[in-house]
Amino acid sequence: MALLEVDSIDVSYGNVQVLWDVSLSVEKGETVALLGANGAGKTTTLKTICGDLTPTAGEVRFRGEDIGAMPFEDVVKEGIAHVPEGREIFTDSSIRENLELGAYVDRSKMDERLETVYDIFPRLEERADQRAGTLSGGEQQMLAIGRGLMSDPDLLLLDEASLGLAPVLVDDVFEAIERINEQGTTVLLVEQDIYNALRVADRGYVIKTGRMTLSGTAAELAQDERVEESYLGA
Ligand code: ATP
């Protein structure tokens, strides 16, 4: 049984259906990339997994349990953390305060979790008392990922972690993703940066206008012209 199984889900916003029969799976320990053009349905897929949206058909199973109708707060407790697109950090709060807000763990584990996050992102420890709004774009992204890690997730969902960052910071973010995975967290990431996503991922899926069109190992997808075409065709 895979850690996460998205099984033939349909998802709508009101009357407007945006996902049709979408399936994917993530095995424990893997990094999996979900690729696709603007508006293809990547964010919607992540939001359905994390409990922001409920599928109208199909199932989302985590460790075999159907979590499709579970609210966001309960999904976090099950062990899934979602780092949304656009970071959504609290700019007036300090870095430490932002991290503490992501905890969802008993306070006794707070220091342990902070240590783990600071170990991955030393810059955040150096600036723990600084107002989050004064961080650079790249540092804010690190903070958003760090906040996700505070709940000690088994599965981390990352939405466009590298979007809008300078190339050198993009490298830093992907390096951090690799380290997080090496330390035992399973990762499902949504990306427009095909090259870097397939570099760090074990496997990938391509979604196009709300339907899954391709899947394979990262090496297979990196060589498949249809991956890039699915972006151009949107
Ligand atoms: P991007 O890379 O631009 O974020 P995406 O692949 O993540 O794209 P989604 O954000 O999942 O795509 O959007 C899928 C479709 O759902 C799009 O057609 C979008 O316009 C539509 N959509 C997204 N959010 C809403 C909403 N709140 N209400 C109605 N339609 C929405």
PDB file of C-alpha atoms and ligand atoms in Angstrom:
ATOM      1  CA  MET A   1       0.000   0.000   0.000  1.00  0.00           C
ATOM      2  CA  ALA A   2       1.339   3.431  -0.950  1.00  0.00           C
ATOM      3  CA  LEU A   3       1.536   6.145   1.724  1.00  0.00           C
ATOM      4  CA  LEU A   4      -0.752   8.397  -0.331  1.00  0.00           C
ATOM      5  CA  GLU A   5      -3.255   7.199  -2.909  1.00  0.00           C
ATOM      6  CA  VAL A   6      -5.321   9.671  -4.880  1.00  0.00           C
ATOM      7  CA  ASP A   7      -7.858   7.455  -6.573  1.00  0.00           C
ATOM      8  CA  SER A   8      -9.923   8.786  -9.512  1.00  0.00           C
ATOM      9  CA  ILE A   9     -10.946  12.085  -7.955  1.00  0.00           C
ATOM     10  CA  ASP A  10     -13.251  14.666  -9.509  1.00  0.00           C
ATOM     11  CA  VAL A  11     -13.056  18.147  -7.978  1.00  0.00           C
ATOM     12  CA  SER A  12     -15.193  21.235  -8.617  1.00  0.00           C
ATOM     13  CA  TYR A  13     -15.303  24.849  -7.510  1.00  0.00           C
ATOM     14  CA  GLY A  14     -19.045  25.339  -7.182  1.00  0.00           C
ATOM     15  CA  ASN A  15     -20.515  24.164 -10.486  1.00  0.00           C
ATOM     16  CA  VAL A  16     -17.221  24.343 -12.326  1.00  0.00           C
ATOM     17  CA  GLN A  17     -15.428  21.014 -12.505  1.00  0.00           C
ATOM     18  CA  VAL A  18     -11.635  21.364 -12.768  1.00  0.00           C
ATOM     19  CA  LEU A  19     -10.344  17.816 -12.090  1.00  0.00           C
ATOM     20  CA  TRP A  20     -11.543  14.663 -13.833  1.00  0.00           C
ATOM     21  CA  ASP A  21     -10.580  11.149 -12.737  1.00  0.00           C
ATOM     22  CA  VAL A  22      -7.202  12.212 -11.319  1.00  0.00           C
ATOM     23  CA  SER A  23      -5.120   9.431  -9.749  1.00  0.00           C
ATOM     24  CA  LEU A  24      -1.619   9.389  -8.327  1.00  0.00           C
ATOM     25  CA  SER A  25       0.274   7.581  -5.618  1.00  0.00           C
ATOM     26  CA  VAL A  26       3.262   8.373  -3.441  1.00  0.00           C
ATOM     27  CA  GLU A  27       5.276   5.671  -1.708  1.00  0.00           C
ATOM     28  CA  LYS A  28       6.838   6.273   1.674  1.00  0.00           C
ATOM     29  CA  GLY A  29      10.274   7.860   1.253  1.00  0.00           C
ATOM     30  CA  GLU A  30       9.738   9.092  -2.284  1.00  0.00           C
ATOM     31  CA  THR A  31       9.883  12.561  -3.778  1.00  0.00           C
ATOM     32  CA  VAL A  32       7.187  12.826  -6.447  1.00  0.00           C
ATOM     33  CA  ALA A  33       6.687  15.770  -8.819  1.00  0.00           C
ATOM     34  CA  LEU A  34       3.322  16.885 -10.163  1.00  0.00           C
ATOM     35  CA  LEU A  35       3.936  18.876 -13.329  1.00  0.00           C
ATOM     36  CA  GLY A  36       1.727  20.869 -15.641  1.00  0.00           C
ATOM     37  CA  ALA A  37       0.991  24.279 -17.143  1.00  0.00           C
ATOM     38  CA  ASN A  38      -0.749  27.218 -15.487  1.00  0.00           C
ATOM     39  CA  GLY A  39      -4.296  26.296 -14.596  1.00  0.00           C
ATOM     40  CA  ALA A  40      -3.825  22.565 -15.241  1.00  0.00           C
ATOM     41  CA  GLY A  41      -5.074  21.653 -11.761  1.00  0.00           C
ATOM     42  CA  LYS A  42      -1.920  21.109  -9.728  1.00  0.00           C
ATOM     43  CA  THR A  43      -2.833  23.443  -6.867  1.00  0.00           C
ATOM     44  CA  THR A  44      -6.364  22.039  -6.813  1.00  0.00           C
ATOM     45  CA  THR A  45      -4.939  18.522  -6.452  1.00  0.00           C
ATOM     46  CA  LEU A  46      -2.784  19.533  -3.472  1.00  0.00           C
ATOM     47  CA  LYS A  47      -5.660  21.423  -1.871  1.00  0.00           C
ATOM     48  CA  THR A  48      -7.812  18.311  -2.127  1.00  0.00           C
ATOM     49  CA  ILE A  49      -5.150  16.146  -0.505  1.00  0.00           C
ATOM     50  CA  CYS A  50      -4.666  18.566   2.409  1.00  0.00           C
ATOM     51  CA  GLY A  51      -8.371  18.889   3.135  1.00  0.00           C
ATOM     52  CA  ASP A  52      -9.040  22.403   1.778  1.00  0.00           C
ATOM     53  CA  LEU A  53     -11.299  20.909  -0.900  1.00  0.00           C
ATOM     54  CA  THR A  54     -13.441  17.778  -0.934  1.00  0.00           C
ATOM     55  CA  PRO A  55     -13.643  15.591  -4.033  1.00  0.00           C
ATOM     56  CA  THR A  56     -17.085  15.018  -5.556  1.00  0.00           C
ATOM     57  CA  ALA A  57     -16.001  11.531  -6.647  1.00  0.00           C
ATOM     58  CA  GLY A  58     -13.106   9.216  -5.894  1.00  0.00           C
ATOM     59  CA  GLU A  59     -11.005   8.815  -2.781  1.00  0.00           C
ATOM     60  CA  VAL A  60      -7.901  10.270  -1.155  1.00  0.00           C
ATOM     61  CA  ARG A  61      -6.305   7.616   1.039  1.00  0.00           C
ATOM     62  CA  PHE A  62      -3.453   8.187   3.478  1.00  0.00           C
ATOM     63  CA  ARG A  63      -1.996   5.006   4.976  1.00  0.00           C
ATOM     64  CA  GLY A  64      -5.058   3.300   3.549  1.00  0.00           C
ATOM     65  CA  GLU A  65      -7.550   5.547   5.348  1.00  0.00           C
ATOM     66  CA  ASP A  66      -9.989   7.665   3.320  1.00  0.00           C
ATOM     67  CA  ILE A  67      -9.228  11.293   4.233  1.00  0.00           C
ATOM     68  CA  GLY A  68     -11.191  12.828   1.343  1.00  0.00           C
ATOM     69  CA  ALA A  69     -13.801  14.437   3.583  1.00  0.00           C
ATOM     70  CA  MET A  70     -11.493  15.190   6.499  1.00  0.00           C
ATOM     71  CA  PRO A  71     -11.045  18.872   7.408  1.00  0.00           C
ATOM     72  CA  PHE A  72      -7.652  20.533   7.092  1.00  0.00           C
ATOM     73  CA  GLU A  73      -6.861  20.510  10.859  1.00  0.00           C
ATOM     74  CA  ASP A  74      -7.388  16.760  11.088  1.00  0.00           C
ATOM     75  CA  VAL A  75      -5.344  16.074   7.962  1.00  0.00           C
ATOM     76  CA  VAL A  76      -2.391  17.911   9.561  1.00  0.00           C
ATOM     77  CA  LYS A  77      -2.739  15.685  12.617  1.00  0.00           C
ATOM     78  CA  GLU A  78      -2.698  12.616  10.363  1.00  0.00           C
ATOM     79  CA  GLY A  79       0.754  13.730   9.215  1.00  0.00           C
ATOM     80  CA  ILE A  80       0.328  15.804   6.052  1.00  0.00           C
ATOM     81  CA  ALA A  81       1.694  19.363   5.895  1.00  0.00           C
ATOM     82  CA  HIS A  82       0.841  21.749   3.054  1.00  0.00           C
ATOM     83  CA  VAL A  83       3.084  24.642   2.061  1.00  0.00           C
ATOM     84  CA  PRO A  84       0.811  26.757  -0.149  1.00  0.00           C
ATOM     85  CA  GLU A  85       1.774  28.739  -3.207  1.00  0.00           C
ATOM     86  CA  GLY A  86       2.593  32.344  -2.314  1.00  0.00           C
ATOM     87  CA  ARG A  87       4.086  31.459   1.086  1.00  0.00           C
ATOM     88  CA  GLU A  88       1.392  33.113   3.241  1.00  0.00           C
ATOM     89  CA  ILE A  89       3.715  33.905   6.121  1.00  0.00           C
ATOM     90  CA  PHE A  90       2.859  36.451   8.810  1.00  0.00           C
ATOM     91  CA  THR A  91       5.050  39.386   7.828  1.00  0.00           C
ATOM     92  CA  ASP A  92       4.586  41.314  11.108  1.00  0.00           C
ATOM     93  CA  SER A  93       5.535  38.348  13.278  1.00  0.00           C
ATOM     94  CA  SER A  94       9.055  37.135  13.922  1.00  0.00           C
ATOM     95  CA  ILE A  95      10.520  34.109  12.227  1.00  0.00           C
ATOM     96  CA  ARG A  96      10.305  32.133  15.432  1.00  0.00           C
ATOM     97  CA  GLU A  97       6.663  33.105  15.940  1.00  0.00           C
ATOM     98  CA  ASN A  98       5.849  32.051  12.377  1.00  0.00           C
ATOM     99  CA  LEU A  99       7.472  28.679  12.976  1.00  0.00           C
ATOM    100  CA  GLU A 100       5.664  28.180  16.281  1.00  0.00           C
ATOM    101  CA  LEU A 101       2.337  28.815  14.532  1.00  0.00           C
ATOM    102  CA  GLY A 102       3.053  25.867  12.266  1.00  0.00           C
ATOM    103  CA  ALA A 103       3.599  23.476  15.121  1.00  0.00           C
ATOM    104  CA  TYR A 104       0.271  21.693  15.701  1.00  0.00           C
ATOM    105  CA  VAL A 105       2.367  19.560  18.032  1.00  0.00           C
ATOM    106  CA  ASP A 106       2.306  19.484  21.776  1.00  0.00           C
ATOM    107  CA  ARG A 107       4.418  22.317  23.166  1.00  0.00           C
ATOM    108  CA  SER A 108       6.866  19.831  24.649  1.00  0.00           C
ATOM    109  CA  LYS A 109       8.016  18.878  21.152  1.00  0.00           C
ATOM    110  CA  MET A 110       8.317  22.503  20.019  1.00  0.00           C
ATOM    111  CA  ASP A 111      12.035  22.905  20.780  1.00  0.00           C
ATOM    112  CA  GLU A 112      12.860  19.599  19.138  1.00  0.00           C
ATOM    113  CA  ARG A 113      11.009  20.618  15.970  1.00  0.00           C
ATOM    114  CA  LEU A 114      12.642  24.070  15.953  1.00  0.00           C
ATOM    115  CA  GLU A 115      16.020  22.392  16.160  1.00  0.00           C
ATOM    116  CA  THR A 116      15.214  20.169  13.172  1.00  0.00           C
ATOM    117  CA  VAL A 117      14.049  23.159  11.115  1.00  0.00           C
ATOM    118  CA  TYR A 118      17.070  25.281  12.101  1.00  0.00           C
ATOM    119  CA  ASP A 119      19.305  22.382  11.163  1.00  0.00           C
ATOM    120  CA  ILE A 120      17.882  22.419   7.624  1.00  0.00           C
ATOM    121  CA  PHE A 121      17.674  26.223   7.392  1.00  0.00           C
ATOM    122  CA  PRO A 122      20.467  27.725   9.568  1.00  0.00           C
ATOM    123  CA  ARG A 123      19.601  31.186   8.242  1.00  0.00           C
ATOM    124  CA  LEU A 124      16.266  31.032  10.044  1.00  0.00           C
ATOM    125  CA  GLU A 125      17.981  30.445  13.366  1.00  0.00           C
ATOM    126  CA  GLU A 126      20.376  33.352  12.817  1.00  0.00           C
ATOM    127  CA  ARG A 127      17.378  35.595  12.241  1.00  0.00           C
ATOM    128  CA  ALA A 128      14.872  34.011  14.610  1.00  0.00           C
ATOM    129  CA  ASP A 129      13.797  37.318  16.163  1.00  0.00           C
ATOM    130  CA  GLN A 130      13.692  39.285  12.921  1.00  0.00           C
ATOM    131  CA  ARG A 131      10.328  40.328  11.472  1.00  0.00           C
ATOM    132  CA  ALA A 132       9.411  37.844   8.724  1.00  0.00           C
ATOM    133  CA  GLY A 133       8.440  40.655   6.333  1.00  0.00           C
ATOM    134  CA  THR A 134      12.049  41.825   6.230  1.00  0.00           C
ATOM    135  CA  LEU A 135      13.320  38.483   4.879  1.00  0.00           C
ATOM    136  CA  SER A 136      14.265  38.144   1.214  1.00  0.00           C
ATOM    137  CA  GLY A 137      11.922  36.217  -1.067  1.00  0.00           C
ATOM    138  CA  GLY A 138      14.083  33.119  -0.846  1.00  0.00           C
ATOM    139  CA  GLU A 139      14.290  33.301   2.926  1.00  0.00           C
ATOM    140  CA  GLN A 140      10.514  33.727   3.156  1.00  0.00           C
ATOM    141  CA  GLN A 141      10.126  30.563   1.095  1.00  0.00           C
ATOM    142  CA  MET A 142      12.486  28.732   3.458  1.00  0.00           C
ATOM    143  CA  LEU A 143      10.364  29.998   6.344  1.00  0.00           C
ATOM    144  CA  ALA A 144       7.160  28.730   4.705  1.00  0.00           C
ATOM    145  CA  ILE A 145       8.717  25.293   4.227  1.00  0.00           C
ATOM    146  CA  GLY A 146      10.111  25.376   7.765  1.00  0.00           C
ATOM    147  CA  ARG A 147       6.664  26.170   9.126  1.00  0.00           C
ATOM    148  CA  GLY A 148       5.295  23.144   7.282  1.00  0.00           C
ATOM    149  CA  LEU A 149       7.965  20.963   8.876  1.00  0.00           C
ATOM    150  CA  MET A 150       7.020  22.129  12.380  1.00  0.00           C
ATOM    151  CA  SER A 151       4.067  19.719  12.434  1.00  0.00           C
ATOM    152  CA  ASP A 152       6.533  16.829  11.966  1.00  0.00           C
ATOM    153  CA  PRO A 153       4.805  15.604   8.801  1.00  0.00           C
ATOM    154  CA  ASP A 154       5.248  12.214   7.167  1.00  0.00           C
ATOM    155  CA  LEU A 155       4.203  13.810   3.881  1.00  0.00           C
ATOM    156  CA  LEU A 156       5.102  17.345   2.832  1.00  0.00           C
ATOM    157  CA  LEU A 157       3.078  18.976   0.023  1.00  0.00           C
ATOM    158  CA  LEU A 158       4.994  21.797  -1.635  1.00  0.00           C
ATOM    159  CA  ASP A 159       3.247  24.151  -4.060  1.00  0.00           C
ATOM    160  CA  GLU A 160       5.599  26.024  -6.395  1.00  0.00           C
ATOM    161  CA  ALA A 161       8.345  26.381  -3.823  1.00  0.00           C
ATOM    162  CA  SER A 162      10.746  27.953  -6.319  1.00  0.00           C
ATOM    163  CA  LEU A 163       8.352  30.361  -8.026  1.00  0.00           C
ATOM    164  CA  GLY A 164       9.679  33.892  -8.457  1.00  0.00           C
ATOM    165  CA  LEU A 165      13.065  33.220  -6.903  1.00  0.00           C
ATOM    166  CA  ALA A 166      16.451  34.185  -8.343  1.00  0.00           C
ATOM    167  CA  PRO A 167      18.307  31.159  -9.809  1.00  0.00           C
ATOM    168  CA  VAL A 168      20.771  30.888  -6.938  1.00  0.00           C
ATOM    169  CA  LEU A 169      17.892  30.773  -4.448  1.00  0.00           C
ATOM    170  CA  VAL A 170      16.072  28.218  -6.578  1.00  0.00           C
ATOM    171  CA  ASP A 171      19.104  25.977  -6.129  1.00  0.00           C
ATOM    172  CA  ASP A 172      18.973  26.516  -2.366  1.00  0.00           C
ATOM    173  CA  VAL A 173      15.297  25.578  -2.206  1.00  0.00           C
ATOM    174  CA  PHE A 174      15.779  22.370  -4.194  1.00  0.00           C
ATOM    175  CA  GLU A 175      18.801  21.463  -2.085  1.00  0.00           C
ATOM    176  CA  ALA A 176      16.660  21.923   1.005  1.00  0.00           C
ATOM    177  CA  ILE A 177      13.959  19.690  -0.489  1.00  0.00           C
ATOM    178  CA  GLU A 178      16.555  16.972  -1.074  1.00  0.00           C
ATOM    179  CA  ARG A 179      17.781  17.243   2.505  1.00  0.00           C
ATOM    180  CA  ILE A 180      14.248  17.112   3.908  1.00  0.00           C
ATOM    181  CA  ASN A 181      13.595  13.945   1.926  1.00  0.00           C
ATOM    182  CA  GLU A 182      16.902  12.383   2.999  1.00  0.00           C
ATOM    183  CA  GLN A 183      15.883  12.958   6.610  1.00  0.00           C
ATOM    184  CA  GLY A 184      12.836  10.771   6.079  1.00  0.00           C
ATOM    185  CA  THR A 185       9.998  13.043   4.960  1.00  0.00           C
ATOM    186  CA  THR A 186       8.083  11.966   1.867  1.00  0.00           C
ATOM    187  CA  VAL A 187       7.563  14.858  -0.563  1.00  0.00           C
ATOM    188  CA  LEU A 188       4.927  15.636  -3.187  1.00  0.00           C
ATOM    189  CA  LEU A 189       5.839  18.806  -5.034  1.00  0.00           C
ATOM    190  CA  VAL A 190       4.060  20.883  -7.636  1.00  0.00           C
ATOM    191  CA  GLU A 191       6.360  22.711 -10.008  1.00  0.00           C
ATOM    192  CA  GLN A 192       6.586  24.681 -13.206  1.00  0.00           C
ATOM    193  CA  ASP A 193      10.362  24.259 -13.125  1.00  0.00           C
ATOM    194  CA  ILE A 194      10.414  20.881 -14.898  1.00  0.00           C
ATOM    195  CA  TYR A 195      14.179  20.578 -14.957  1.00  0.00           C
ATOM    196  CA  ASN A 196      14.763  21.002 -11.226  1.00  0.00           C
ATOM    197  CA  ALA A 197      11.638  19.096 -10.234  1.00  0.00           C
ATOM    198  CA  LEU A 198      12.711  16.020 -12.200  1.00  0.00           C
ATOM    199  CA  ARG A 199      16.250  16.378 -10.903  1.00  0.00           C
ATOM    200  CA  VAL A 200      15.147  15.920  -7.268  1.00  0.00           C
ATOM    201  CA  ALA A 201      12.136  13.648  -7.851  1.00  0.00           C
ATOM    202  CA  ASP A 202      12.031   9.852  -8.071  1.00  0.00           C
ATOM    203  CA  ARG A 203       8.859   9.866 -10.153  1.00  0.00           C
ATOM    204  CA  GLY A 204       6.522  12.349 -11.730  1.00  0.00           C
ATOM    205  CA  TYR A 205       3.040  12.935 -13.105  1.00  0.00           C
ATOM    206  CA  VAL A 206       1.870  15.387 -15.742  1.00  0.00           C
ATOM    207  CA  ILE A 207      -1.558  16.937 -15.516  1.00  0.00           C
ATOM    208  CA  LYS A 208      -3.187  18.786 -18.398  1.00  0.00           C
ATOM    209  CA  THR A 209      -6.478  20.700 -18.220  1.00  0.00           C
ATOM    210  CA  GLY A 210      -7.637  18.709 -15.222  1.00  0.00           C
ATOM    211  CA  ARG A 211      -6.681  15.218 -16.394  1.00  0.00           C
ATOM    212  CA  MET A 212      -3.604  13.124 -15.753  1.00  0.00           C
ATOM    213  CA  THR A 213      -1.852  12.570 -19.069  1.00  0.00           C
ATOM    214  CA  LEU A 214       1.550  11.049 -18.279  1.00  0.00           C
ATOM    215  CA  SER A 215       3.487   9.420 -15.491  1.00  0.00           C
ATOM    216  CA  GLY A 216       6.841   7.735 -15.103  1.00  0.00           C
ATOM    217  CA  THR A 217      10.176   7.773 -13.394  1.00  0.00           C
ATOM    218  CA  ALA A 218      11.901  11.152 -13.313  1.00  0.00           C
ATOM    219  CA  ALA A 219      14.499   9.811 -15.768  1.00  0.00           C
ATOM    220  CA  GLU A 220      11.786   8.695 -18.213  1.00  0.00           C
ATOM    221  CA  LEU A 221       9.906  11.984 -18.008  1.00  0.00           C
ATOM    222  CA  ALA A 222      13.080  14.064 -18.383  1.00  0.00           C
ATOM    223  CA  GLN A 223      13.561  12.443 -21.817  1.00  0.00           C
ATOM    224  CA  ASP A 224       9.933  12.615 -22.891  1.00  0.00           C
ATOM    225  CA  GLU A 225       9.123  15.488 -25.260  1.00  0.00           C
ATOM    226  CA  ARG A 226       5.463  15.292 -24.311  1.00  0.00           C
ATOM    227  CA  VAL A 227       6.265  16.751 -20.891  1.00  0.00           C
ATOM    228  CA  GLU A 228       7.365  20.077 -22.333  1.00  0.00           C
ATOM    229  CA  GLU A 229       4.600  19.979 -24.927  1.00  0.00           C
ATOM    230  CA  SER A 230       2.014  19.766 -22.197  1.00  0.00           C
ATOM    231  CA  TYR A 231       3.214  23.152 -20.963  1.00  0.00           C
ATOM    232  CA  LEU A 232       3.310  24.761 -24.390  1.00  0.00           C
ATOM    233  CA  GLY A 233      -0.110  23.465 -25.356  1.00  0.00           C
ATOM    234  CA  ALA A 234      -1.908  25.138 -22.464  1.00  0.00           C
TER     235      ALA A 234
HETATM  236  P1  ATP B   1      -1.014  27.440 -11.432  1.00  0.00           P
HETATM  237  O1  ATP B   1       0.287  26.858 -11.771  1.00  0.00           O
HETATM  238  O2  ATP B   1      -1.350  28.631 -12.269  1.00  0.00           O
HETATM  239  O3  ATP B   1      -1.266  27.640  -9.979  1.00  0.00           O
HETATM  240  P2  ATP B   1      -2.539  25.004 -11.326  1.00  0.00           P
HETATM  241  O4  ATP B   1      -2.143  23.890 -12.205  1.00  0.00           O
HETATM  242  O5  ATP B   1      -2.139  24.940  -9.920  1.00  0.00           O
HETATM  243  O6  ATP B   1      -2.088  26.362 -11.954  1.00  0.00           O
HETATM  244  P3  ATP B   1      -5.204  25.304 -10.339  1.00  0.00           P
HETATM  245  O7  ATP B   1      -4.870  26.500  -9.515  1.00  0.00           O
HETATM  246  O8  ATP B   1      -5.411  24.026  -9.668  1.00  0.00           O
HETATM  247  O9  ATP B   1      -4.119  25.107 -11.458  1.00  0.00           O
HETATM  248  O10 ATP B   1      -6.476  25.657 -11.213  1.00  0.00           O
HETATM  249  C1  ATP B   1      -7.186  24.708 -12.006  1.00  0.00           C
HETATM  250  C2  ATP B   1      -8.410  25.353 -12.612  1.00  0.00           C
HETATM  251  O11 ATP B   1      -9.313  25.687 -11.566  1.00  0.00           O
HETATM  252  C3  ATP B   1      -8.144  26.641 -13.356  1.00  0.00           C
HETATM  253  O12 ATP B   1      -8.939  26.634 -14.508  1.00  0.00           O
HETATM  254  C4  ATP B   1      -8.577  27.714 -12.393  1.00  0.00           C
HETATM  255  O13 ATP B   1      -9.035  28.846 -13.074  1.00  0.00           O
HETATM  256  C5  ATP B   1      -9.691  27.047 -11.633  1.00  0.00           C
HETATM  257  N1  ATP B   1      -9.812  27.567 -10.261  1.00  0.00           N
HETATM  258  C6  ATP B   1      -8.838  27.625  -9.325  1.00  0.00           C
HETATM  259  N2  ATP B   1      -9.299  28.146  -8.165  1.00  0.00           N
HETATM  260  C7  ATP B   1     -10.602  28.423  -8.377  1.00  0.00           C
HETATM  261  C8  ATP B   1     -11.639  28.968  -7.564  1.00  0.00           C
HETATM  262  N3  ATP B   1     -11.428  29.319  -6.287  1.00  0.00           N
HETATM  263  N4  ATP B   1     -12.852  29.119  -8.136  1.00  0.00           N
HETATM  264  C9  ATP B   1     -13.086  28.751  -9.410  1.00  0.00           C
HETATM  265  N5  ATP B   1     -12.163  28.218 -10.221  1.00  0.00           N
HETATM  266  C10 ATP B   1     -10.939  28.063  -9.726  1.00  0.00           C
END
